[in-house]
Coordinates of C-alpha atoms in Angstrom, one line a residue:
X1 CA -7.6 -18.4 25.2
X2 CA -4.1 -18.7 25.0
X3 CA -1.6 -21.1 22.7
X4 CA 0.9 -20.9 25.5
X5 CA 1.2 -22.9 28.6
X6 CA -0.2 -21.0 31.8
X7 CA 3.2 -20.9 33.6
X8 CA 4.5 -18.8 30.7
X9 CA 2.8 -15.9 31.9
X10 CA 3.7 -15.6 35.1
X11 CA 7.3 -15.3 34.2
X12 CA 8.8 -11.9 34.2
X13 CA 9.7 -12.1 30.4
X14 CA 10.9 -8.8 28.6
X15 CA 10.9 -8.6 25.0
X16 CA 12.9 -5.8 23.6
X17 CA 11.7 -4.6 20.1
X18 CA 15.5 -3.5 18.4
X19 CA 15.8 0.1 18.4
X20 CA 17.7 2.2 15.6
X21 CA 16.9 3.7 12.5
X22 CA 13.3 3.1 11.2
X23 CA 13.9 0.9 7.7
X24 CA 13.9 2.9 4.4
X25 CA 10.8 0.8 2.9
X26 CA 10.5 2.6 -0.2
X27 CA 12.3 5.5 -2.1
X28 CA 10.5 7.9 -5.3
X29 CA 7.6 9.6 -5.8
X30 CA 4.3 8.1 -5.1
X31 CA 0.8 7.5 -6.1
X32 CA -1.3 6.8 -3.7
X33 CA -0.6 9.8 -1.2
X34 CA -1.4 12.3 -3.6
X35 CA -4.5 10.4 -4.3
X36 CA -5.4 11.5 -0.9
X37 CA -3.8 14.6 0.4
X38 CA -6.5 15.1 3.2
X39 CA -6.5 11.7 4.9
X40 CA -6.6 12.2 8.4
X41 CA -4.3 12.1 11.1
X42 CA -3.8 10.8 14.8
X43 CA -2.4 11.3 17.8
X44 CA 0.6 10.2 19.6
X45 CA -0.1 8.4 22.8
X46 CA 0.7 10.6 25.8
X47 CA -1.5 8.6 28.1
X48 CA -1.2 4.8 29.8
X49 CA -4.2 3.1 28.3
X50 CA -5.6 -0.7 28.6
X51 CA -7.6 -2.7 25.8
X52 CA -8.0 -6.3 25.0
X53 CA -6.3 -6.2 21.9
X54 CA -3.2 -4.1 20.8
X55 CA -2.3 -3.9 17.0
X56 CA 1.1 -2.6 16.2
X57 CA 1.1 -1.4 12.8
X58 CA -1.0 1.0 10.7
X59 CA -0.8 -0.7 7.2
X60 CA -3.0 -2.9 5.2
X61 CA -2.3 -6.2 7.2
X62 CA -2.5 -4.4 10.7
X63 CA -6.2 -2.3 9.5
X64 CA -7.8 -5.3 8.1
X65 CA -7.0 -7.2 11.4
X66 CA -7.9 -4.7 13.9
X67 CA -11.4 -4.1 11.7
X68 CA -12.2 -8.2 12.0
X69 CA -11.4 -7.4 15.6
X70 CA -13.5 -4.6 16.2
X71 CA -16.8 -6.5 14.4
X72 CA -15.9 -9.1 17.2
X73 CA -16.8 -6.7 19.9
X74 CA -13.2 -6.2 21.2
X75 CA -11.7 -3.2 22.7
X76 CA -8.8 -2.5 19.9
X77 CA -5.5 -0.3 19.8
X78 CA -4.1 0.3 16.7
X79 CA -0.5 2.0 16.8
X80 CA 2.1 2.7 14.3
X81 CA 5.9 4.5 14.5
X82 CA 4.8 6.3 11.2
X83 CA 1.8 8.0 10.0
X84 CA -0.8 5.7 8.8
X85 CA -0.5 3.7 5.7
X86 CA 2.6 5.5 5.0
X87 CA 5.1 2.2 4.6
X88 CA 5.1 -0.4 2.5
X89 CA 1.6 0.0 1.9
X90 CA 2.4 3.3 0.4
X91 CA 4.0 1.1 -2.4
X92 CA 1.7 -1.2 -3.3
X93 CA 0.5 -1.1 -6.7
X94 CA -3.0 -2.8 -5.3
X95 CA -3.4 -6.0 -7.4
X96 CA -5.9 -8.5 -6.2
X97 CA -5.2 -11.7 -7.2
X98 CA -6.4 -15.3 -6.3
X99 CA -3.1 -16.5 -7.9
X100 CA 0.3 -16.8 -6.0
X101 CA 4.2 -15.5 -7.1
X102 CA 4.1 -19.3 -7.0
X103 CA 2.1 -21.1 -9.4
X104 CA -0.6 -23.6 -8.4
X105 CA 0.7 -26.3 -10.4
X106 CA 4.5 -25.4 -8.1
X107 CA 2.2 -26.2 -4.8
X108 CA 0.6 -28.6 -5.6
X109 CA 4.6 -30.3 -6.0
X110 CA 5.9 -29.0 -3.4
X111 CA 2.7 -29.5 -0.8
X112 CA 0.3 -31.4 -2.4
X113 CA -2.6 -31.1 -4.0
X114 CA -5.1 -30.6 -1.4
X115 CA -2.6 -27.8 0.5
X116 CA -2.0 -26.0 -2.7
X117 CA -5.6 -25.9 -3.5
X118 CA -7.0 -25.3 -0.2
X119 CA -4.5 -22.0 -0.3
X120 CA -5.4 -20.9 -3.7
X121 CA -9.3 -21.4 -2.7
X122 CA -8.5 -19.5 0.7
X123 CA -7.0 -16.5 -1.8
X124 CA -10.2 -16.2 -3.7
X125 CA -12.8 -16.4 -0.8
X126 CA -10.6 -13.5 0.3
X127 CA -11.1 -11.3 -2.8
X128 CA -15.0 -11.8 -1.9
X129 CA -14.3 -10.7 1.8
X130 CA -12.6 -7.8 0.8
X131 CA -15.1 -7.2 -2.3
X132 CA -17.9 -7.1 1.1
X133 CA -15.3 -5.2 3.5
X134 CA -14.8 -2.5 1.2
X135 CA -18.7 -1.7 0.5
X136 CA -18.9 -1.5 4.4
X137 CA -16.5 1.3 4.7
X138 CA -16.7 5.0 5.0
X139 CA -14.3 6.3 2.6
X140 CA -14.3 5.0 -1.2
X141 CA -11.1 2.7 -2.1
X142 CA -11.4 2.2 -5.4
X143 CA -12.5 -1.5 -5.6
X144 CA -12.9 -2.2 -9.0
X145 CA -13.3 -6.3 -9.6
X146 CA -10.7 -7.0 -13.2
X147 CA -10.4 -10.2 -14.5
X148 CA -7.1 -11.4 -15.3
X149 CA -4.5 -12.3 -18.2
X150 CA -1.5 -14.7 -17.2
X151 CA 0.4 -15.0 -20.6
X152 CA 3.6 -17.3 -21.2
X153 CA 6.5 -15.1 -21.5
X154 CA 8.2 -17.9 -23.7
X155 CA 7.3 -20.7 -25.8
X156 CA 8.8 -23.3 -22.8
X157 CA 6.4 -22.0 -20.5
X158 CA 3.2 -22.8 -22.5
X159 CA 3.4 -26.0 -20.5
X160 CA 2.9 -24.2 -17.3
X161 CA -0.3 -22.2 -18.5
X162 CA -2.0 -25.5 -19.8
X163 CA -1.2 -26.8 -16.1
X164 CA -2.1 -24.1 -14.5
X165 CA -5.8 -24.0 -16.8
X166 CA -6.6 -27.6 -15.7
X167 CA -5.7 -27.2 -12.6
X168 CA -7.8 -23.8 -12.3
X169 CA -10.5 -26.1 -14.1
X170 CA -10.5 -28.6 -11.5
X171 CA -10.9 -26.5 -8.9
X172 CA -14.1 -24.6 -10.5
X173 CA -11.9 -21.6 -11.0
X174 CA -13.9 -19.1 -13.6
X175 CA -11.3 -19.6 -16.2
X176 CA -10.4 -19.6 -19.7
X177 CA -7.8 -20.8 -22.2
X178 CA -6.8 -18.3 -24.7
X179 CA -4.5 -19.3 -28.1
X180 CA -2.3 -17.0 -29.5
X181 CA -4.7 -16.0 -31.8
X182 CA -7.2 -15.8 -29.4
X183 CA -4.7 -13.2 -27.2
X184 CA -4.4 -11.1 -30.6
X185 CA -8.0 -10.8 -31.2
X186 CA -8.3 -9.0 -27.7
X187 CA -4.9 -7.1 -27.3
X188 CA -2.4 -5.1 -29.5
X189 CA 0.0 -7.6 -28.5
X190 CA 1.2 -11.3 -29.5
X191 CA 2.0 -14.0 -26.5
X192 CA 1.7 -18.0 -27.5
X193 CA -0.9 -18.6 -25.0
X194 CA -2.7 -17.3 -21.8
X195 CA -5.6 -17.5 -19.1
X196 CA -7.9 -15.3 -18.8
X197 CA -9.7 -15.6 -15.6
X198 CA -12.7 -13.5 -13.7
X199 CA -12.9 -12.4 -10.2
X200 CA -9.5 -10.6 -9.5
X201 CA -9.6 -6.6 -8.6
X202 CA -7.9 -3.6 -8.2
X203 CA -7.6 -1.5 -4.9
X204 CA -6.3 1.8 -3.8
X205 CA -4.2 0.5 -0.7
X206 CA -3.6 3.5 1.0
X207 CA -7.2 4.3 0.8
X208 CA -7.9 1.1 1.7
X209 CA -5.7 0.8 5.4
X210 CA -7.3 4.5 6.0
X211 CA -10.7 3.0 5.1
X212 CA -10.6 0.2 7.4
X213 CA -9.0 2.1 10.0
X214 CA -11.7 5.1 9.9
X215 CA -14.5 1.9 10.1
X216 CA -13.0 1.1 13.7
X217 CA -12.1 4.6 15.3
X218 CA -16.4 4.9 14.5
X219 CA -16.6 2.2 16.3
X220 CA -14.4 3.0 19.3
X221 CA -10.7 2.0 18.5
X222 CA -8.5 4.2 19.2
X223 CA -5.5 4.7 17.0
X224 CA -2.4 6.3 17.7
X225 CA 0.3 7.5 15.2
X226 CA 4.1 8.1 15.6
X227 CA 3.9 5.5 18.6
X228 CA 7.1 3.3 18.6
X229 CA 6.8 0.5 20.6
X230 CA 9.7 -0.3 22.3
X231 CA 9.4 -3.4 24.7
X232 CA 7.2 -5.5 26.3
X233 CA 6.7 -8.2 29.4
X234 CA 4.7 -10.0 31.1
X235 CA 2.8 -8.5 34.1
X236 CA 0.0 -10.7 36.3
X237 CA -1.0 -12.6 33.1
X238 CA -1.2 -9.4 30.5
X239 CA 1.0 -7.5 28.5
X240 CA 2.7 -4.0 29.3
X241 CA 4.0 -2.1 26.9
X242 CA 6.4 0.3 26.6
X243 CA 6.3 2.9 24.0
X244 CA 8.6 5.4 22.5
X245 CA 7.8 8.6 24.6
X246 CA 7.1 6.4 27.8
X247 CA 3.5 5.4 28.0
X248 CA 2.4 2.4 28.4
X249 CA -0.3 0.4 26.9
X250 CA -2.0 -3.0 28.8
X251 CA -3.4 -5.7 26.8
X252 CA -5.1 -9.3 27.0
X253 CA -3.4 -9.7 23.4
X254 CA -1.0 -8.4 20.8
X255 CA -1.2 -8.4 16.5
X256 CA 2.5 -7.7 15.7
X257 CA 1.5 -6.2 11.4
X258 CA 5.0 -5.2 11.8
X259 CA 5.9 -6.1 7.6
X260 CA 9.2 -6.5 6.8
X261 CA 10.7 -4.6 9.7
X262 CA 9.9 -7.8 11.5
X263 CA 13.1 -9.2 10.5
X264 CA 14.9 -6.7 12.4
X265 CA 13.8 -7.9 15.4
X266 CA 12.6 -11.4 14.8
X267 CA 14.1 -12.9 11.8
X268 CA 12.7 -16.1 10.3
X269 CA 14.8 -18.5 8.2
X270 CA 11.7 -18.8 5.5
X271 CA 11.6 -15.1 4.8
X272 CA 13.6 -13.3 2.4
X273 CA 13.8 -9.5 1.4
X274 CA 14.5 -8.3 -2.0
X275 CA 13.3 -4.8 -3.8
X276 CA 11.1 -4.5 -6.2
X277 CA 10.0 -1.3 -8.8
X278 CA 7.1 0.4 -10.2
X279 CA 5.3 3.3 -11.5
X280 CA 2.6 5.2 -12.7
X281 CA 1.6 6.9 -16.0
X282 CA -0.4 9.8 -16.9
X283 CA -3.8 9.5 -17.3
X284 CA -5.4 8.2 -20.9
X285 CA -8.3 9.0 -22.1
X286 CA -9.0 5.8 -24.1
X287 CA -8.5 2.1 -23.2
X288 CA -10.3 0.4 -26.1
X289 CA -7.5 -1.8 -26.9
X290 CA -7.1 -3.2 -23.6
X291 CA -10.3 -5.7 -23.0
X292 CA -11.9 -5.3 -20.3
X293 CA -9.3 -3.0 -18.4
X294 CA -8.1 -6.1 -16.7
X295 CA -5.0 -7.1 -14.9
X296 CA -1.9 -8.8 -17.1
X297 CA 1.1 -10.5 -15.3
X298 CA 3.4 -13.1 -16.8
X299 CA 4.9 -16.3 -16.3
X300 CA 9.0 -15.4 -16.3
X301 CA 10.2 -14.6 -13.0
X302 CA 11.0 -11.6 -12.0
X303 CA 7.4 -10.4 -13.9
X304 CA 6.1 -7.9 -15.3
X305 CA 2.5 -6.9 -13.9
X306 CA 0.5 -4.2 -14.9
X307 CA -3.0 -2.8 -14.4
X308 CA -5.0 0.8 -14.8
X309 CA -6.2 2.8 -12.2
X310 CA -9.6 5.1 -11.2
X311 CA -8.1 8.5 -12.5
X312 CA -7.3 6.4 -15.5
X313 CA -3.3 5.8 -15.6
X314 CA -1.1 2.8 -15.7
X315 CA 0.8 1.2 -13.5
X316 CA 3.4 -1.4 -13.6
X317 CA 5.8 -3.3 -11.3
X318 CA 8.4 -5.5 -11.6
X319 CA 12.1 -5.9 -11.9
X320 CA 12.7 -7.2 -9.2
X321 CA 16.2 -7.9 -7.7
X322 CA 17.3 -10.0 -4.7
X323 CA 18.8 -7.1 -2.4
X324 CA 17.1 -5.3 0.3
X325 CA 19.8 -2.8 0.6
X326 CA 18.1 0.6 0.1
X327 CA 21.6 1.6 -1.8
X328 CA 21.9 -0.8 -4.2
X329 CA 17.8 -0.9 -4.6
X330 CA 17.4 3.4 -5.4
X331 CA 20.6 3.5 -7.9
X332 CA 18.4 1.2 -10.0
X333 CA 15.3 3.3 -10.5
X334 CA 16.0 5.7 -13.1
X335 CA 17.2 2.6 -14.9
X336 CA 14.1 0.5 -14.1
X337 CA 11.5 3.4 -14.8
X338 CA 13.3 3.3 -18.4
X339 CA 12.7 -0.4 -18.5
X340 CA 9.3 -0.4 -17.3
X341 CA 8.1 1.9 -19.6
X342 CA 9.9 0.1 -22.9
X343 CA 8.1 -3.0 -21.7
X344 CA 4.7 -1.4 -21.3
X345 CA 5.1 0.5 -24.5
X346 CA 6.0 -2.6 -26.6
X347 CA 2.5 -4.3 -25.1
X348 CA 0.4 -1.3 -25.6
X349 CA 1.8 0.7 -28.3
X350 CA -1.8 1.9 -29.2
X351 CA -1.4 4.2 -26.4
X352 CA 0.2 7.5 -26.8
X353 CA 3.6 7.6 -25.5
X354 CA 3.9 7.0 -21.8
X355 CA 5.4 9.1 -19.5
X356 CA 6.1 8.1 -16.0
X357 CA 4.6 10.6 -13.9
X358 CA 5.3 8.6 -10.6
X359 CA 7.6 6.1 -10.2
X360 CA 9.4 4.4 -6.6
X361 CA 11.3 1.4 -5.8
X362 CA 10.2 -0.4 -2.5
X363 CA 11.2 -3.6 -0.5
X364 CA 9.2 -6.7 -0.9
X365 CA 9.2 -10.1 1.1
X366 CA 8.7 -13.7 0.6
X367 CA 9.0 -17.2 1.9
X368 CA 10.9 -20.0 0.3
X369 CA 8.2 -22.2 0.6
X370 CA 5.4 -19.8 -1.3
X371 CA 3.5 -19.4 1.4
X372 CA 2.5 -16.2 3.6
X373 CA 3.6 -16.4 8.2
X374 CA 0.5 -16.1 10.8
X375 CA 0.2 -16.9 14.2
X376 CA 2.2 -17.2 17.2
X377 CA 6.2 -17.3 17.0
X378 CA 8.2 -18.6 20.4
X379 CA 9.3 -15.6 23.2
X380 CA 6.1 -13.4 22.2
X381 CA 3.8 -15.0 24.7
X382 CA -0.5 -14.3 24.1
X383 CA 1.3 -12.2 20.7
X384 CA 0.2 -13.3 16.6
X385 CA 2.1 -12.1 14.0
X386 CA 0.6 -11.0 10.6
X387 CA 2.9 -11.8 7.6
X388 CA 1.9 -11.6 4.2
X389 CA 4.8 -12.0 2.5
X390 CA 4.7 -12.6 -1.4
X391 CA 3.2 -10.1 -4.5
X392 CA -0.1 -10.8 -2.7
X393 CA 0.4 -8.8 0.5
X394 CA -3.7 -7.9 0.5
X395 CA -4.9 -10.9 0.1
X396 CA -3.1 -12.9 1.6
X397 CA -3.2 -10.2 4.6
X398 CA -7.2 -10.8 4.5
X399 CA -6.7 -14.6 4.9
X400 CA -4.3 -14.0 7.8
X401 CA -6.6 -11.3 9.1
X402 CA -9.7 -13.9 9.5
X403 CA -7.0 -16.8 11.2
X404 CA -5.8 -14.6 13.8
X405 CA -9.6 -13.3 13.8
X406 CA -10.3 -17.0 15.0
X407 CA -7.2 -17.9 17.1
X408 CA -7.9 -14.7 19.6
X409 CA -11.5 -15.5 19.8
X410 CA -11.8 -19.0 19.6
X411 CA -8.4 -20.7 20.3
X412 CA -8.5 -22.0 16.7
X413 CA -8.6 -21.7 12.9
X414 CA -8.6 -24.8 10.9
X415 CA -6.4 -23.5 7.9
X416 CA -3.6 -22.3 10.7
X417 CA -1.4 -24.6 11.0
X418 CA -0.6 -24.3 7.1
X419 CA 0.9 -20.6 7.8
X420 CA 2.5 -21.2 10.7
X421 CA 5.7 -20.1 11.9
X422 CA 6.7 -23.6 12.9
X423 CA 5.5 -25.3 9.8
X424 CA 7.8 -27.6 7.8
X425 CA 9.6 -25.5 5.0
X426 CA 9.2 -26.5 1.5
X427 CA 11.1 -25.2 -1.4

């Protein structure tokens, strides 16, 4: 199977992957590495090898892809330039959410109601993949399933919570409207109005990419670490690749889970970069006054978004700001930690006084349209590309993971032409 014509591969095309400086993706101290200070580690290739399938990247995106892979039967490469896990997946602050940076009521305006529904119901049949994924792996991720509360940040944007509830309500969404007083009753803090919805979770993500990736070395992928690749071509119909200390790797295939560092090399005119911040408390003994532990985000934009963790702390995000530029991104943390804790202490001021014990800044991605890039992209012949750009990387990786699943396999994916590269942009 192949979405390009059979006279593109017997071309001698050569694809060079822009060398320099790997990208700062995140600057602080962490969470989720300490979390696991004995997760294993992998080779660098020294060897010319050939599979059906080579994934380049060791993050979420690129693990849940080469593990759909793998339960297909397929002889899987997993590689990555750094250790595993240890970009922007490293920064994640493992939110699981059906909902979108953009709400369902903006899609449904901007793509229609069938489109922005489809997507929205493609998010939450994703949480249940990952909800069965993550029972089938070898290493514990700290799955939790949360249910939600999306307040209004203001009184103009009670309007977009009622939309959002009858929209949510039309599509057979588990949902709930709470009233002001209703929000009081459950939480040591006032907001105007809110939903509070079931069937959202909580992950560790660096557990999780090492958790997926353990599943398929078990079941014979091999996975290489500190393996750059540096260009490819086309060579009697398959792919040669050329990586970083000389080997090269031969493939039917190619998943490029490259993240943001894909703009670097193949920049796409609905992506944006921007930075975003977050951190981590210490651990608390006593969550009474939060109901049901679950996850709160708001409706002003940039959000705040919070949620607790297995060794019991908190952890927020937010702030963001609409510059990539790892100088002007790390001057701002000391000044965003501040922020993020006022804000968190002014919602919970129950809790003891919070202290950030971690706390990084990191580079985030989007699209102007709302919606996450899979699939092929023109020059990378027999090649798909994993995107999920938005606050919704995991999810929205898991939906991309189960298209590309398709398109190697089976040539097609109903849902694919809605994420792909080619797609017309909406704003």
């Amino acid at each position: 199977m192949t979405l390009f014509s059979p006279a593109s591969e017997i071309l001698p095309i050569l694809i060079v992957i822009k060398a320099g400086a790997t990208m700062n993706l995140k600057t602080g101290s962490l969470l989720w590495m300490d979390s696991y200070p004995d997760a294993p580690t992998y080779p660098c290739l020294e060897n010319d090898i050939a599979c059906d399938v080579l994934v380049i990247g060791g993050g979420e995106a690129g693990a849940l892809t080469a593990y759909q892979l793998i339960k297909c039967g397929l002889d899987v490469v997993l590689v990555d330039k750094r250790s595993i896990a240890h970009g922007t997946s490293s920064a994640s602050t493992g939110l699981l959410q059906f909902a979108n940076d953009k709400s369902l009521g903006s899609f449904v305006h901007s793509i229609g109601e069938e489109n922005g529904c489809r997507f929205y119901q493609l998010c939450r049949e994703a949480l249940e993949h990952l909800s069965d994924i993550t029972n089938s792996l070898p290493l514990s991720v700290d799955f939790q399933r949360r249910p939600c509360l999306y307040f209004a940040s203001c009184p103009e944007d009670v309007i977009t919570v009622q939309t959002e509830y009858e929209l949510y309500k039309k599509m057979g969404f588990p949902v709930t409207y709470f009233t002001e007083g209703q929000i009081a009753e459950r939480f040591p803090f006032k907001k105007l109005a809110g939903l509070y919805s079931e069937g959202d979770a909580e992950v560790n993500p660096y557990k999780l990419a090492h958790g997926l990736i353990q599943y398929g070395q078990q079941r014979g992928m091999r996975v290489f670490e500190k393996t750059e690749i540096k260009r490819h071509r086309m060579e009697e119909g398959k792919l040669l690749f050329l990586s970083s200390n000389g080997s090269h790797i031969r493939c039917k295939y190619a998943v490029y889970a490259t993240g943001y560092e894909t703009q670097e090399y193949k920049s796409n005119s609905n992506a944006f970069l921007g930075s975003t911040y977050a951190l981590a408390t210490q651990p608390y003994e006593d969550f009474s006054s939060w109901t049901d532990r679950c996850l709160i985000w708001e409706t002003a934009r940039p959000y705040l978004y919070i949620r607790t963790t297995a060794d019991n702390r908190v952890i927020a995000g937010g702030l963001d700001i609409a510059t990539a530029k790892e100088q002007d991104r790390d001057k701002r943390l000391l000044h965003k930690t501040e922020l993020l804790i006022e804000k968190l202490q002014e919602l919970f001021p129950t809790l003891p006084e919070m202290k950030a014990e971690y706390a990084w800044a990191g580079t985030i991605g989007g699209t102007h349209d709302g919606l996450p890039l899979f699939g092929p992209q023109e020059g990378y012949p027999n090649s798909y590309f994993i995107l999920g750009y938005g606050g919704n990387g995991t999810v929205c990786s898991t939906v991309g993971s189960l298209i590309l699943k398709d398109l190697i396999t089976k040539g097609h994916h109903p849902d694919a032409e809605m994420f792909s590269f080619i797609r017309q942009h909406h704003s």
